[in-house]
mmCIF file of N, CA and C in Angstrom:
data_model
loop_
_atom_site.group_PDB
_atom_site.id
_atom_site.type_symbol
_atom_site.label_atom_id
_atom_site.label_comp_id
_atom_site.label_asym_id
_atom_site.label_seq_id
_atom_site.Cartn_x
_atom_site.Cartn_y
_atom_site.Cartn_z
ATOM 1 N N MET S 1 -13.125 2.416 12.222
ATOM 2 C CA MET S 1 -11.892 3.069 11.768
ATOM 3 C C MET S 1 -10.815 2.988 12.759
ATOM 4 N N ALA S 2 -9.386 2.566 12.464
ATOM 5 C CA ALA S 2 -8.375 2.601 13.475
ATOM 6 C C ALA S 2 -7.853 4.027 13.536
ATOM 7 N N ALA S 3 -7.240 4.301 14.686
ATOM 8 C CA ALA S 3 -6.601 5.738 14.876
ATOM 9 C C ALA S 3 -5.302 5.813 14.240
ATOM 10 N N PRO S 4 -4.652 6.778 13.815
ATOM 11 C CA PRO S 4 -3.466 6.906 13.256
ATOM 12 C C PRO S 4 -2.252 6.451 14.490
ATOM 13 N N THR S 5 -1.125 5.924 14.265
ATOM 14 C CA THR S 5 -0.121 5.689 15.389
ATOM 15 C C THR S 5 0.796 6.674 15.107
ATOM 16 N N VAL S 6 1.512 6.976 16.244
ATOM 17 C CA VAL S 6 2.909 7.865 16.007
ATOM 18 C C VAL S 6 3.950 7.395 17.180
ATOM 19 N N THR S 7 5.145 7.561 17.171
ATOM 20 C CA THR S 7 6.339 7.475 18.265
ATOM 21 C C THR S 7 7.001 8.494 17.698
ATOM 22 N N ALA S 8 7.481 9.263 18.846
ATOM 23 C CA ALA S 8 8.667 10.266 18.757
ATOM 24 C C ALA S 8 10.009 10.018 19.539
ATOM 25 N N SER S 9 11.181 10.515 19.047
ATOM 26 C CA SER S 9 12.388 10.360 19.833
ATOM 27 C C SER S 9 13.158 11.645 19.502
ATOM 28 N N LEU S 10 14.014 11.950 20.430
ATOM 29 C CA LEU S 10 14.949 13.110 20.249
ATOM 30 C C LEU S 10 16.250 12.301 20.152
ATOM 31 N N ASN S 11 17.352 12.814 19.436
ATOM 32 C CA ASN S 11 18.647 12.340 19.310
ATOM 33 C C ASN S 11 19.538 12.322 20.581
ATOM 34 N N ALA S 12 18.918 13.034 21.797
ATOM 35 C CA ALA S 12 19.711 13.187 22.971
ATOM 36 C C ALA S 12 18.804 13.214 23.959
ATOM 37 N N THR S 13 19.071 13.282 25.212
ATOM 38 C CA THR S 13 18.162 13.625 26.369
ATOM 39 C C THR S 13 18.397 15.050 27.260
ATOM 40 N N THR S 14 19.636 15.438 26.854
ATOM 41 C CA THR S 14 20.142 16.896 27.002
ATOM 42 C C THR S 14 20.810 17.608 26.101
ATOM 43 N N TYR S 15 20.738 18.974 26.049
ATOM 44 C CA TYR S 15 21.316 19.591 24.948
ATOM 45 C C TYR S 15 21.798 20.882 25.570
ATOM 46 N N ALA S 16 23.093 21.384 25.001
ATOM 47 C CA ALA S 16 23.687 22.507 25.431
ATOM 48 C C ALA S 16 22.884 23.829 24.499
ATOM 49 N N PRO S 17 23.057 24.820 25.140
ATOM 50 C CA PRO S 17 22.311 26.027 24.311
ATOM 51 C C PRO S 17 23.173 26.015 22.702
ATOM 52 N N GLY S 18 22.190 26.227 21.782
ATOM 53 C CA GLY S 18 22.680 26.148 20.470
ATOM 54 C C GLY S 18 23.098 25.046 20.005
ATOM 55 N N ALA S 19 22.995 23.820 20.564
ATOM 56 C CA ALA S 19 23.012 22.517 19.990
ATOM 57 C C ALA S 19 21.843 22.085 19.014
ATOM 58 N N GLN S 20 22.370 21.316 17.985
ATOM 59 C CA GLN S 20 21.109 20.877 17.051
ATOM 60 C C GLN S 20 20.297 19.800 17.787
ATOM 61 N N MET S 21 19.186 19.777 17.660
ATOM 62 C CA MET S 21 18.032 19.004 18.154
ATOM 63 C C MET S 21 17.505 18.275 16.710
ATOM 64 N N LEU S 22 17.336 16.794 16.855
ATOM 65 C CA LEU S 22 16.789 16.251 15.832
ATOM 66 C C LEU S 22 15.621 15.424 16.499
ATOM 67 N N LEU S 23 14.361 15.253 15.993
ATOM 68 C CA LEU S 23 13.178 14.617 16.336
ATOM 69 C C LEU S 23 12.939 13.855 15.231
ATOM 70 N N THR S 24 12.820 12.316 15.458
ATOM 71 C CA THR S 24 12.373 11.480 14.655
ATOM 72 C C THR S 24 11.051 10.880 14.928
ATOM 73 N N VAL S 25 10.035 11.052 13.961
ATOM 74 C CA VAL S 25 8.652 10.742 14.008
ATOM 75 C C VAL S 25 8.456 9.513 13.429
ATOM 76 N N ASN S 26 7.962 8.508 13.883
ATOM 77 C CA ASN S 26 7.573 7.237 13.124
ATOM 78 C C ASN S 26 5.982 7.234 12.937
ATOM 79 N N TYR S 27 5.233 7.373 11.966
ATOM 80 C CA TYR S 27 3.903 7.476 11.910
ATOM 81 C C TYR S 27 3.339 6.596 10.880
ATOM 82 N N GLY S 28 1.868 6.244 11.063
ATOM 83 C CA GLY S 28 0.987 5.409 10.043
ATOM 84 C C GLY S 28 -0.322 5.562 10.411
ATOM 85 N N ASP S 29 -0.965 5.044 9.452
ATOM 86 C CA ASP S 29 -2.357 5.235 9.589
ATOM 87 C C ASP S 29 -2.979 3.730 8.634
ATOM 88 N N PRO S 30 -3.407 3.139 9.416
ATOM 89 C CA PRO S 30 -3.867 1.581 8.858
ATOM 90 C C PRO S 30 -5.099 1.782 7.834
ATOM 91 N N ASP S 31 -5.715 3.081 7.957
ATOM 92 C CA ASP S 31 -6.804 3.476 7.196
ATOM 93 C C ASP S 31 -6.622 3.939 5.812
ATOM 94 N N ASN S 32 -5.269 4.484 5.767
ATOM 95 C CA ASN S 32 -5.175 5.158 4.314
ATOM 96 C C ASN S 32 -5.051 4.197 3.169
ATOM 97 N N LYS S 33 -5.269 4.620 2.074
ATOM 98 C CA LYS S 33 -5.371 3.928 0.858
ATOM 99 C C LYS S 33 -4.359 4.390 -0.170
ATOM 100 N N VAL S 34 -3.857 3.116 -1.031
ATOM 101 C CA VAL S 34 -2.906 3.532 -2.308
ATOM 102 C C VAL S 34 -3.852 3.449 -3.147
ATOM 103 N N LEU S 35 -3.931 4.627 -4.323
ATOM 104 C CA LEU S 35 -4.630 4.303 -5.466
ATOM 105 C C LEU S 35 -3.539 4.517 -6.516
ATOM 106 N N THR S 36 -3.713 3.440 -7.573
ATOM 107 C CA THR S 36 -3.006 3.217 -8.721
ATOM 108 C C THR S 36 -3.885 3.825 -9.900
ATOM 109 N N VAL S 37 -3.321 4.431 -10.756
ATOM 110 C CA VAL S 37 -4.009 4.909 -11.954
ATOM 111 C C VAL S 37 -2.894 4.344 -13.053
ATOM 112 N N THR S 38 -3.394 3.495 -14.062
ATOM 113 C CA THR S 38 -2.746 3.087 -15.209
ATOM 114 C C THR S 38 -3.410 3.709 -16.478
ATOM 115 N N VAL S 39 -2.221 4.368 -17.345
ATOM 116 C CA VAL S 39 -3.075 4.955 -18.457
ATOM 117 C C VAL S 39 -2.431 4.435 -19.742
ATOM 118 N N VAL S 40 -3.056 4.421 -20.811
ATOM 119 C CA VAL S 40 -2.710 3.879 -21.794
ATOM 120 C C VAL S 40 -3.401 4.633 -22.983
ATOM 121 N N VAL S 41 -2.481 5.144 -24.023
ATOM 122 C CA VAL S 41 -3.091 6.112 -24.996
ATOM 123 C C VAL S 41 -2.938 5.312 -26.289
ATOM 124 N N THR S 42 -4.251 5.444 -27.036
ATOM 125 C CA THR S 42 -4.490 4.692 -28.259
ATOM 126 C C THR S 42 -4.839 5.750 -29.259
ATOM 127 N N ASP S 43 -4.133 5.489 -30.438
ATOM 128 C CA ASP S 43 -4.325 6.460 -31.579
ATOM 129 C C ASP S 43 -5.593 5.662 -32.497
ATOM 130 N N ALA S 44 -6.144 6.574 -33.638
ATOM 131 C CA ALA S 44 -7.024 6.258 -34.585
ATOM 132 C C ALA S 44 -6.889 4.771 -34.987
ATOM 133 N N GLN S 45 -5.525 4.460 -35.132
ATOM 134 C CA GLN S 45 -5.303 3.262 -36.121
ATOM 135 C C GLN S 45 -4.953 2.173 -35.133
ATOM 136 N N GLY S 46 -5.367 2.408 -33.872
ATOM 137 C CA GLY S 46 -5.093 1.374 -32.745
ATOM 138 C C GLY S 46 -3.859 0.882 -32.184
ATOM 139 N N ASN S 47 -3.017 1.683 -32.437
ATOM 140 C CA ASN S 47 -1.523 1.672 -32.055
ATOM 141 C C ASN S 47 -1.728 2.158 -30.531
ATOM 142 N N SER S 48 -1.047 1.490 -29.501
ATOM 143 C CA SER S 48 -1.318 1.795 -27.934
ATOM 144 C C SER S 48 0.098 2.183 -27.608
ATOM 145 N N SER S 49 0.211 3.123 -26.640
ATOM 146 C CA SER S 49 1.475 3.445 -25.835
ATOM 147 C C SER S 49 1.622 2.153 -24.836
ATOM 148 N N ALA S 50 2.731 2.126 -24.125
ATOM 149 C CA ALA S 50 3.087 1.419 -23.073
ATOM 150 C C ALA S 50 2.092 1.870 -22.011
ATOM 151 N N PRO S 51 1.732 1.304 -20.907
ATOM 152 C CA PRO S 51 1.092 1.776 -19.826
ATOM 153 C C PRO S 51 2.012 2.675 -18.962
ATOM 154 N N ALA S 52 1.543 3.584 -18.408
ATOM 155 C CA ALA S 52 2.118 4.711 -17.445
ATOM 156 C C ALA S 52 1.410 4.476 -16.265
ATOM 157 N N LYS S 53 2.055 4.340 -15.145
ATOM 158 C CA LYS S 53 1.396 4.142 -13.814
ATOM 159 C C LYS S 53 1.646 5.229 -13.094
ATOM 160 N N VAL S 54 0.841 5.784 -12.148
ATOM 161 C CA VAL S 54 1.174 6.610 -11.027
ATOM 162 C C VAL S 54 0.369 6.364 -9.653
ATOM 163 N N SER S 55 0.878 6.496 -8.586
ATOM 164 C CA SER S 55 0.205 6.065 -7.430
ATOM 165 C C SER S 55 0.215 7.347 -6.336
ATOM 166 N N ALA S 56 -0.926 7.423 -5.787
ATOM 167 C CA ALA S 56 -1.256 8.565 -4.742
ATOM 168 C C ALA S 56 -1.598 7.843 -3.402
ATOM 169 N N VAL S 57 -1.531 8.369 -2.359
ATOM 170 C CA VAL S 57 -1.920 7.984 -1.080
ATOM 171 C C VAL S 57 -3.272 8.703 -0.805
ATOM 172 N N ILE S 58 -4.397 8.290 -0.579
ATOM 173 C CA ILE S 58 -5.757 8.867 -0.181
ATOM 174 C C ILE S 58 -5.858 8.931 1.283
ATOM 175 N N ASP S 59 -6.047 10.294 1.535
ATOM 176 C CA ASP S 59 -6.373 10.584 3.067
ATOM 177 C C ASP S 59 -4.866 10.598 3.683
ATOM 178 N N PRO S 60 -3.778 11.120 3.310
ATOM 179 C CA PRO S 60 -2.372 10.865 3.812
ATOM 180 C C PRO S 60 -2.432 11.752 5.104
ATOM 181 N N LEU S 61 -1.661 11.441 5.974
ATOM 182 C CA LEU S 61 -1.502 12.066 7.428
ATOM 183 C C LEU S 61 -0.375 13.361 7.206
ATOM 184 N N THR S 62 -0.938 14.149 7.864
ATOM 185 C CA THR S 62 0.056 15.642 8.147
ATOM 186 C C THR S 62 0.538 15.612 9.686
ATOM 187 N N ILE S 63 1.745 16.174 9.687
ATOM 188 C CA ILE S 63 2.575 16.087 10.882
ATOM 189 C C ILE S 63 2.830 17.581 11.126
ATOM 190 N N THR S 64 2.432 17.973 12.446
ATOM 191 C CA THR S 64 2.848 19.660 12.892
ATOM 192 C C THR S 64 3.620 19.130 14.095
ATOM 193 N N VAL S 65 4.693 19.822 14.262
ATOM 194 C CA VAL S 65 5.677 20.077 15.376
ATOM 195 C C VAL S 65 5.635 21.289 15.952
ATOM 196 N N THR S 66 5.406 21.383 17.221
ATOM 197 C CA THR S 66 5.399 22.458 18.054
ATOM 198 C C THR S 66 6.077 22.289 19.361
ATOM 199 N N ASP S 67 6.565 23.069 20.174
ATOM 200 C CA ASP S 67 7.128 22.971 21.645
ATOM 201 C C ASP S 67 6.734 24.048 22.380
ATOM 202 N N ASP S 68 6.826 23.824 23.719
ATOM 203 C CA ASP S 68 6.192 24.832 24.601
ATOM 204 C C ASP S 68 7.290 26.021 24.874
ATOM 205 N N SER S 69 8.410 25.904 24.081
ATOM 206 C CA SER S 69 9.492 27.069 24.110
ATOM 207 C C SER S 69 9.498 28.032 22.884
ATOM 208 N N GLY S 70 8.332 27.385 21.933
ATOM 209 C CA GLY S 70 8.471 28.296 20.547
ATOM 210 C C GLY S 70 9.484 28.170 19.656
ATOM 211 N N ARG S 71 10.214 27.164 19.625
ATOM 212 C CA ARG S 71 11.262 26.927 18.756
ATOM 213 C C ARG S 71 10.778 26.730 17.365
ATOM 214 N N THR S 72 11.264 26.992 16.488
ATOM 215 C CA THR S 72 10.884 26.611 15.006
ATOM 216 C C THR S 72 11.743 25.417 14.664
ATOM 217 N N TRP S 73 10.683 24.264 14.395
ATOM 218 C CA TRP S 73 11.189 22.950 13.898
ATOM 219 C C TRP S 73 10.960 22.960 12.455
ATOM 220 N N SER S 74 11.986 22.490 11.644
ATOM 221 C CA SER S 74 12.207 22.249 10.357
ATOM 222 C C SER S 74 12.326 21.223 9.881
ATOM 223 N N ARG S 75 11.472 20.553 8.915
ATOM 224 C CA ARG S 75 11.431 19.230 8.232
ATOM 225 C C ARG S 75 12.695 19.073 7.622
ATOM 226 N N VAL S 76 13.541 17.865 7.747
ATOM 227 C CA VAL S 76 14.764 17.507 7.333
ATOM 228 C C VAL S 76 14.213 16.573 6.063
ATOM 229 N N SER S 77 13.424 15.575 6.600
ATOM 230 C CA SER S 77 12.985 14.758 5.739
ATOM 231 C C SER S 77 11.581 13.909 5.910
ATOM 232 N N ASP S 78 11.062 13.272 5.141
ATOM 233 C CA ASP S 78 9.583 12.846 5.484
ATOM 234 C C ASP S 78 9.461 11.740 4.347
ATOM 235 N N ASN S 79 9.345 10.358 4.409
ATOM 236 C CA ASN S 79 9.106 9.552 3.337
ATOM 237 C C ASN S 79 7.701 8.993 3.601
ATOM 238 N N GLY S 80 6.821 9.624 4.467
ATOM 239 C CA GLY S 80 5.468 8.988 4.553
ATOM 240 C C GLY S 80 5.456 7.956 5.674
ATOM 241 N N ALA S 81 6.423 7.732 6.283
ATOM 242 C CA ALA S 81 6.176 6.657 7.566
ATOM 243 C C ALA S 81 7.117 7.192 8.678
ATOM 244 N N VAL S 82 8.224 7.965 8.118
ATOM 245 C CA VAL S 82 9.351 8.378 9.042
ATOM 246 C C VAL S 82 9.728 10.045 8.784
ATOM 247 N N ALA S 83 9.561 10.855 9.688
ATOM 248 C CA ALA S 83 9.917 12.048 9.442
ATOM 249 C C ALA S 83 10.911 12.577 10.467
ATOM 250 N N VAL S 84 11.804 13.325 10.030
ATOM 251 C CA VAL S 84 12.758 14.001 10.806
ATOM 252 C C VAL S 84 12.783 15.332 10.800
ATOM 253 N N TYR S 85 12.809 15.959 12.013
ATOM 254 C CA TYR S 85 12.786 17.623 12.127
ATOM 255 C C TYR S 85 14.089 18.071 12.895
ATOM 256 N N ARG S 86 14.316 19.262 12.676
ATOM 257 C CA ARG S 86 15.553 19.792 13.404
ATOM 258 C C ARG S 86 15.269 21.197 14.017
ATOM 259 N N ALA S 87 15.724 21.368 15.174
ATOM 260 C CA ALA S 87 15.737 22.845 15.849
ATOM 261 C C ALA S 87 16.905 22.929 16.809
ATOM 262 N N VAL S 88 17.124 24.180 17.103
ATOM 263 C CA VAL S 88 18.270 24.555 17.866
ATOM 264 C C VAL S 88 17.953 24.809 19.195
ATOM 265 N N ALA S 89 18.789 24.132 20.174
ATOM 266 C CA ALA S 89 18.370 24.325 21.565
ATOM 267 C C ALA S 89 18.546 25.596 22.030
#
């Protein structure tokens, strides 16, 4: 099994006290799987609905952000491959 991958970058190299810090995390897992379920409903007369599909990721990754200064990092966005977190310097 392959290990998950991650890269992280901050929006600046130095910050003034009180400045917004943005952390961008790019991540992935070559071993996770996408499951697609298709549902069709059929009544007693044989009439069928259109197919409905839904997808889910099996074994999704979770991200935890901490730093050695005890800041609180808040998630701004996360699309399953790129996450952005915010804290105050």
